[in-house]
GROMACS .gro file of C-alpha atoms in nm:
model
  295
    1MET     CA    1   7.588  -1.365   6.069
    2ALA     CA    2   7.396  -1.059   5.963
    3GLU     CA    3   7.694  -0.938   5.759
    4ASN     CA    4   7.715  -1.269   5.570
    5LYS     CA    5   7.345  -1.256   5.493
    6GLU     CA    6   7.378  -0.901   5.357
    7GLU     CA    7   7.672  -1.013   5.142
    8ASP     CA    8   7.465  -1.302   5.003
    9VAL     CA    9   7.189  -1.057   4.908
   10LYS     CA   10   7.434  -0.832   4.726
   11LEU     CA   11   7.592  -1.125   4.543
   12GLY     CA   12   7.251  -1.257   4.441
   13ALA     CA   13   7.144  -0.915   4.314
   14ASN     CA   14   7.454  -0.893   4.098
   15LYS     CA   15   7.454  -1.253   3.980
   16PHE     CA   16   7.086  -1.276   3.894
   17ARG     CA   17   7.010  -0.920   3.793
   18GLU     CA   18   6.715  -0.862   3.562
   19THR     CA   19   6.867  -0.822   3.217
   20GLN     CA   20   6.532  -0.782   3.042
   21PRO     CA   21   6.284  -0.575   3.244
   22LEU     CA   22   5.917  -0.576   3.165
   23GLY     CA   23   5.861  -0.388   2.841
   24THR     CA   24   6.098  -0.400   2.549
   25ALA     CA   25   6.157  -0.027   2.570
   26ALA     CA   26   6.337  -0.076   2.901
   27GLN     CA   27   6.623  -0.270   2.744
   28THR     CA   28   6.957  -0.094   2.755
   29ASP     CA   29   7.124  -0.281   2.470
   30LYS     CA   30   6.952  -0.252   2.133
   31ASP     CA   31   6.910  -0.572   1.939
   32TYR     CA   32   6.790  -0.386   1.633
   33LYS     CA   33   6.917  -0.118   1.399
   34GLU     CA   34   6.717   0.196   1.342
   35PRO     CA   35   6.758   0.341   0.994
   36PRO     CA   36   6.920   0.684   0.989
   37PRO     CA   37   6.686   0.984   0.957
   38ALA     CA   38   6.595   1.062   0.598
   39PRO     CA   39   6.744   1.385   0.461
   40LEU     CA   40   6.510   1.678   0.411
   41PHE     CA   41   6.598   1.707   0.044
   42GLU     CA   42   6.743   1.424  -0.160
   43PRO     CA   43   6.796   1.541  -0.520
   44GLY     CA   44   6.938   1.202  -0.621
   45GLU     CA   45   6.591   1.050  -0.589
   46LEU     CA   46   6.470   1.243  -0.890
   47SER     CA   47   6.700   1.044  -1.119
   48SER     CA   48   6.607   0.706  -0.972
   49TRP     CA   49   6.350   0.479  -1.136
   50SER     CA   50   6.249   0.333  -0.797
   51PHE     CA   51   6.135   0.681  -0.692
   52TYR     CA   52   5.889   0.709  -0.981
   53ARG     CA   53   5.788   0.345  -0.950
   54ALA     CA   54   5.690   0.412  -0.589
   55GLY     CA   55   5.483   0.712  -0.696
   56ILE     CA   56   5.304   0.503  -0.959
   57ALA     CA   57   5.231   0.239  -0.693
   58GLU     CA   58   5.076   0.504  -0.468
   59PHE     CA   59   4.868   0.635  -0.760
   60MET     CA   60   4.737   0.291  -0.854
   61ALA     CA   61   4.667   0.192  -0.493
   62THR     CA   62   4.468   0.508  -0.421
   63PHE     CA   63   4.288   0.477  -0.755
   64LEU     CA   64   4.174   0.122  -0.674
   65PHE     CA   65   4.092   0.220  -0.317
   66LEU     CA   66   3.853   0.497  -0.426
   67TYR     CA   67   3.707   0.289  -0.708
   68ILE     CA   68   3.609  -0.009  -0.491
   69THR     CA   69   3.499   0.183  -0.183
   70ILE     CA   70   3.288   0.446  -0.358
   71LEU     CA   71   3.116   0.176  -0.564
   72THR     CA   72   3.034   0.002  -0.236
   73VAL     CA   73   2.892   0.323  -0.091
   74MET     CA   74   2.685   0.377  -0.407
   75GLY     CA   75   2.545   0.024  -0.379
   76LEU     CA   76   2.446   0.089  -0.017
   77LYS     CA   77   2.267   0.413  -0.098
   78ARG     CA   78   2.084   0.267  -0.398
   79SER     CA   79   1.924  -0.007  -0.190
   80ASP     CA   80   1.583   0.037  -0.032
   81SER     CA   81   1.704  -0.065   0.313
   82LEU     CA   82   2.027  -0.146   0.490
   83CYS     CA   83   1.915  -0.507   0.529
   84SER     CA   84   1.895  -0.557   0.152
   85SER     CA   85   2.255  -0.439   0.100
   86VAL     CA   86   2.595  -0.474   0.260
   87GLY     CA   87   2.501  -0.222   0.530
   88ILE     CA   88   2.738   0.003   0.721
   89GLN     CA   89   2.942  -0.299   0.829
   90GLY     CA   90   2.993  -0.396   0.466
   91VAL     CA   91   3.111  -0.047   0.377
   92ALA     CA   92   3.353  -0.054   0.670
   93TRP     CA   93   3.481  -0.394   0.557
   94ALA     CA   94   3.528  -0.261   0.203
   95PHE     CA   95   3.749   0.024   0.328
   96GLY     CA   96   3.942  -0.190   0.576
   97GLY     CA   97   3.978  -0.485   0.339
   98MET     CA   98   4.105  -0.270   0.054
   99ILE     CA   99   4.361  -0.107   0.279
  100PHE     CA  100   4.477  -0.450   0.396
  101ALA     CA  101   4.515  -0.579   0.038
  102LEU     CA  102   4.672  -0.263  -0.105
  103VAL     CA  103   4.921  -0.215   0.180
  104TYR     CA  104   5.026  -0.577   0.139
  105CYS     CA  105   5.074  -0.529  -0.238
  106THR     CA  106   5.259  -0.197  -0.229
  107ALA     CA  107   5.456  -0.216   0.097
  108GLY     CA  108   5.765  -0.346  -0.081
  109ILE     CA  109   5.746  -0.078  -0.352
  110SER     CA  110   5.645   0.248  -0.187
  111GLY     CA  111   5.581   0.155   0.175
  112GLY     CA  112   5.206   0.127   0.119
  113HIS     CA  113   5.100   0.470   0.245
  114ILE     CA  114   4.783   0.528   0.035
  115ASN     CA  115   4.704   0.823   0.262
  116PRO     CA  116   4.859   1.172   0.279
  117ALA     CA  117   4.808   1.172   0.657
  118VAL     CA  118   5.029   0.863   0.688
  119THR     CA  119   5.285   1.010   0.448
  120PHE     CA  120   5.296   1.339   0.640
  121GLY     CA  121   5.330   1.157   0.972
  122LEU     CA  122   5.620   0.949   0.841
  123PHE     CA  123   5.781   1.265   0.705
  124LEU     CA  124   5.761   1.430   1.047
  125ALA     CA  125   5.923   1.118   1.193
  126ARG     CA  126   6.206   1.156   0.938
  127LYS     CA  127   6.119   0.826   0.771
  128LEU     CA  128   6.120   0.978   0.423
  129SER     CA  129   6.244   1.294   0.256
  130LEU     CA  130   6.037   1.602   0.177
  131THR     CA  131   6.083   1.534  -0.194
  132ARG     CA  132   5.934   1.188  -0.167
  133ALA     CA  133   5.657   1.302   0.070
  134ILE     CA  134   5.536   1.572  -0.169
  135PHE     CA  135   5.553   1.333  -0.465
  136TYR     CA  136   5.357   1.067  -0.278
  137ILE     CA  137   5.086   1.312  -0.170
  138VAL     CA  138   5.044   1.446  -0.524
  139MET     CA  139   5.017   1.095  -0.670
  140GLN     CA  140   4.774   0.988  -0.398
  141CYS     CA  141   4.545   1.282  -0.466
  142LEU     CA  142   4.559   1.226  -0.843
  143GLY     CA  143   4.479   0.856  -0.796
  144ALA     CA  144   4.183   0.942  -0.572
  145ILE     CA  145   4.045   1.190  -0.826
  146CYS     CA  146   4.076   0.938  -1.109
  147GLY     CA  147   3.918   0.658  -0.902
  148ALA     CA  148   3.615   0.870  -0.813
  149GLY     CA  149   3.597   0.994  -1.174
  150VAL     CA  150   3.575   0.640  -1.312
  151VAL     CA  151   3.287   0.561  -1.075
  152LYS     CA  152   3.104   0.874  -1.190
  153GLY     CA  153   3.163   0.775  -1.552
  154PHE     CA  154   2.985   0.445  -1.486
  155MET     CA  155   2.683   0.603  -1.317
  156VAL     CA  156   2.654   0.977  -1.380
  157GLY     CA  157   2.293   1.019  -1.269
  158PRO     CA  158   2.298   0.797  -0.958
  159TYR     CA  159   2.641   0.929  -0.863
  160GLN     CA  160   2.520   1.287  -0.828
  161ARG     CA  161   2.186   1.188  -0.680
  162LEU     CA  162   2.333   0.959  -0.415
  163GLY     CA  163   2.606   1.188  -0.290
  164GLY     CA  164   2.906   1.058  -0.482
  165GLY     CA  165   3.064   0.904  -0.174
  166ALA     CA  166   3.170   1.251  -0.058
  167ASN     CA  167   3.226   1.315   0.312
  168VAL     CA  168   2.968   1.548   0.466
  169VAL     CA  169   2.872   1.617   0.825
  170ASN     CA  170   2.545   1.429   0.874
  171HIS     CA  171   2.229   1.579   1.017
  172GLY     CA  172   2.235   1.617   1.394
  173TYR     CA  173   2.610   1.678   1.419
  174THR     CA  174   2.807   2.002   1.414
  175LYS     CA  175   3.129   2.067   1.231
  176GLY     CA  176   3.305   2.048   1.565
  177ASP     CA  177   3.173   1.695   1.609
  178GLY     CA  178   3.291   1.599   1.263
  179LEU     CA  179   3.633   1.757   1.311
  180GLY     CA  180   3.683   1.582   1.643
  181ALA     CA  181   3.578   1.246   1.500
  182GLU     CA  182   3.818   1.286   1.208
  183ILE     CA  183   4.108   1.389   1.432
  184ILE     CA  184   4.064   1.089   1.663
  185GLY     CA  185   4.008   0.849   1.373
  186THR     CA  186   4.319   0.968   1.191
  187PHE     CA  187   4.520   0.938   1.513
  188VAL     CA  188   4.408   0.576   1.555
  189LEU     CA  189   4.514   0.497   1.199
  190VAL     CA  190   4.855   0.667   1.208
  191TYR     CA  191   4.929   0.528   1.556
  192THR     CA  192   4.855   0.177   1.429
  193VAL     CA  193   5.080   0.232   1.125
  194PHE     CA  194   5.372   0.342   1.344
  195SER     CA  195   5.319   0.055   1.589
  196ALA     CA  196   5.286  -0.212   1.320
  197THR     CA  197   5.604  -0.099   1.142
  198ASP     CA  198   5.817  -0.030   1.451
  199ALA     CA  199   6.181  -0.131   1.408
  200LYS     CA  200   6.204  -0.286   1.756
  201ARG     CA  201   5.906  -0.512   1.692
  202ASN     CA  202   6.037  -0.617   1.351
  203ALA     CA  203   6.367  -0.720   1.510
  204ARG     CA  204   6.209  -0.943   1.774
  205ASP     CA  205   5.913  -1.087   1.586
  206SER     CA  206   5.992  -1.208   1.236
  207HIS     CA  207   5.624  -1.244   1.148
  208VAL     CA  208   5.546  -0.874   1.206
  209PRO     CA  209   5.643  -0.746   0.857
  210ILE     CA  210   5.412  -1.004   0.701
  211LEU     CA  211   5.119  -0.925   0.931
  212ALA     CA  212   5.162  -0.545   0.940
  213PRO     CA  213   4.886  -0.479   0.680
  214LEU     CA  214   4.635  -0.671   0.894
  215PRO     CA  215   4.620  -0.437   1.198
  216ILE     CA  216   4.629  -0.134   0.968
  217GLY     CA  217   4.331  -0.259   0.769
  218PHE     CA  218   4.150  -0.360   1.086
  219ALA     CA  219   4.206  -0.013   1.235
  220VAL     CA  220   4.051   0.142   0.923
  221PHE     CA  221   3.755  -0.096   0.957
  222LEU     CA  222   3.693  -0.005   1.323
  223VAL     CA  223   3.726   0.369   1.265
  224HIS     CA  224   3.473   0.348   0.982
  225LEU     CA  225   3.227   0.163   1.205
  226ALA     CA  226   3.253   0.446   1.458
  227THR     CA  227   3.249   0.753   1.233
  228ILE     CA  228   3.040   0.662   0.927
  229PRO     CA  229   2.727   0.794   1.106
  230ILE     CA  230   2.903   1.127   1.172
  231THR     CA  231   3.099   1.221   0.859
  232GLY     CA  232   3.099   0.913   0.640
  233THR     CA  233   3.460   0.874   0.761
  234GLY     CA  234   3.740   1.053   0.587
  235ILE     CA  235   4.067   0.992   0.780
  236ASN     CA  236   4.229   1.012   0.437
  237PRO     CA  237   4.268   1.358   0.282
  238ALA     CA  238   4.313   1.210  -0.066
  239ARG     CA  239   3.991   1.010  -0.035
  240SER     CA  240   3.795   1.317   0.080
  241LEU     CA  241   3.952   1.544  -0.180
  242GLY     CA  242   3.897   1.308  -0.473
  243ALA     CA  243   3.531   1.251  -0.389
  244ALA     CA  244   3.470   1.623  -0.328
  245ILE     CA  245   3.627   1.727  -0.659
  246ILE     CA  246   3.429   1.477  -0.867
  247TYR     CA  247   3.102   1.521  -0.677
  248ASN     CA  248   3.157   1.900  -0.677
  249THR     CA  249   2.873   2.039  -0.468
  250ASP     CA  250   2.875   2.324  -0.220
  251GLN     CA  251   2.808   2.102   0.081
  252ALA     CA  252   3.095   1.864   0.009
  253TRP     CA  253   3.339   2.151  -0.042
  254ASP     CA  254   3.206   2.347   0.254
  255ASP     CA  255   3.223   2.060   0.499
  256HIS     CA  256   3.554   1.899   0.409
  257VAL     CA  257   3.785   2.101   0.193
  258MET     CA  258   3.716   2.465   0.129
  259ASP     CA  259   3.585   2.548   0.475
  260LEU     CA  260   3.891   2.406   0.652
  261LEU     CA  261   4.120   2.571   0.399
  262GLY     CA  262   3.935   2.899   0.426
  263TRP     CA  263   3.950   2.909   0.803
  264THR     CA  264   4.319   2.819   0.796
  265ILE     CA  265   4.383   3.113   0.565
  266HIS     CA  266   4.167   3.331   0.788
  267TRP     CA  267   4.372   3.244   1.096
  268SER     CA  268   4.694   3.302   0.899
  269CYS     CA  269   4.575   3.648   0.798
  270THR     CA  270   4.470   3.775   1.141
  271CYS     CA  271   4.770   4.005   1.150
  272CYS     CA  272   4.719   4.129   0.794
  273SER     CA  273   4.550   4.455   0.709
  274LEU     CA  274   4.239   4.352   0.516
  275PRO     CA  275   3.926   4.547   0.428
  276SER     CA  276   3.666   4.546   0.702
  277ASN     CA  277   3.406   4.386   0.479
  278ASN     CA  278   3.629   4.080   0.426
  279HIS     CA  279   3.713   3.997   0.789
  280GLN     CA  280   3.523   4.093   1.099
  281SER     CA  281   3.717   4.198   1.405
  282HIS     CA  282   3.659   3.888   1.622
  283SER     CA  283   3.916   3.735   1.849
  284ILE     CA  284   4.063   3.398   1.755
  285PRO     CA  285   3.878   3.210   2.036
  286GLN     CA  286   3.548   3.357   1.914
  287VAL     CA  287   3.629   3.255   1.559
  288VAL     CA  288   3.716   2.900   1.665
  289LEU     CA  289   3.401   2.860   1.874
  290SER     CA  290   3.175   2.999   1.603
  291PHE     CA  291   3.329   2.761   1.349
  292LEU     CA  292   3.287   2.453   1.568
  293LYS     CA  293   2.924   2.540   1.644
  294LYS     CA  294   2.826   2.568   1.278
  295PRO     CA  295   2.579   2.293   1.180
   0.00000   0.00000   0.00000
């Protein structure tokens, strides 16, 4: 009797086995096709019109992104109080809403990156070639510079007086605070981009490609709500670079571009023989701690 019962259990386990465990990642048989990894170099792209069309789309998207968002920031800073303007929430909505609209418009042309951090992340994931990644980043930075430049052309005096929409570490925070906020914010954005465009999800949910810009824009909105009080929210190297170049003050460069670049070069040159008056003989941990504690 006991043997028959054990046999029934074995038969039931084989006949009614769980073919789809909890979590789609646990499936053994793929019901989707992952695209092959992009080659590192693809010279054929340089002779393709779609390659340059994608770069133009990235330029225009970043141009419009900087134009609308910096104008919104200028409107906020020109008002007498936050209650008489769009407020921080309005600025966050401007950034998130523009990303939603621009990703939706350019996703079918260039993939809708509009951010060198997203482009670099997709390159590391072998989603695009090095040739295309470099081209995208260059066009994104040029678009950001032009977008901020047009805003300055409209309002030269107020632009310089009100900060030009440049990212700076606000009073009461250290550069370590700003760097940590930017790292976490950029992670949230890139993680959302990868999740919203995942091949497995696209295969199972036909509505995902249509709705992908929505969570990406919403992630940008939420990150801006959290980090505007700290750094004004960068999470987009092209956005920070374009505003810093056009605004062009020591604080903007020191906080967001030249300081990070300078310390990167400093760390790269620790093994080089340099004059003593150029580099002090501190250990790398001391250098890192002193940098993060700078106001």
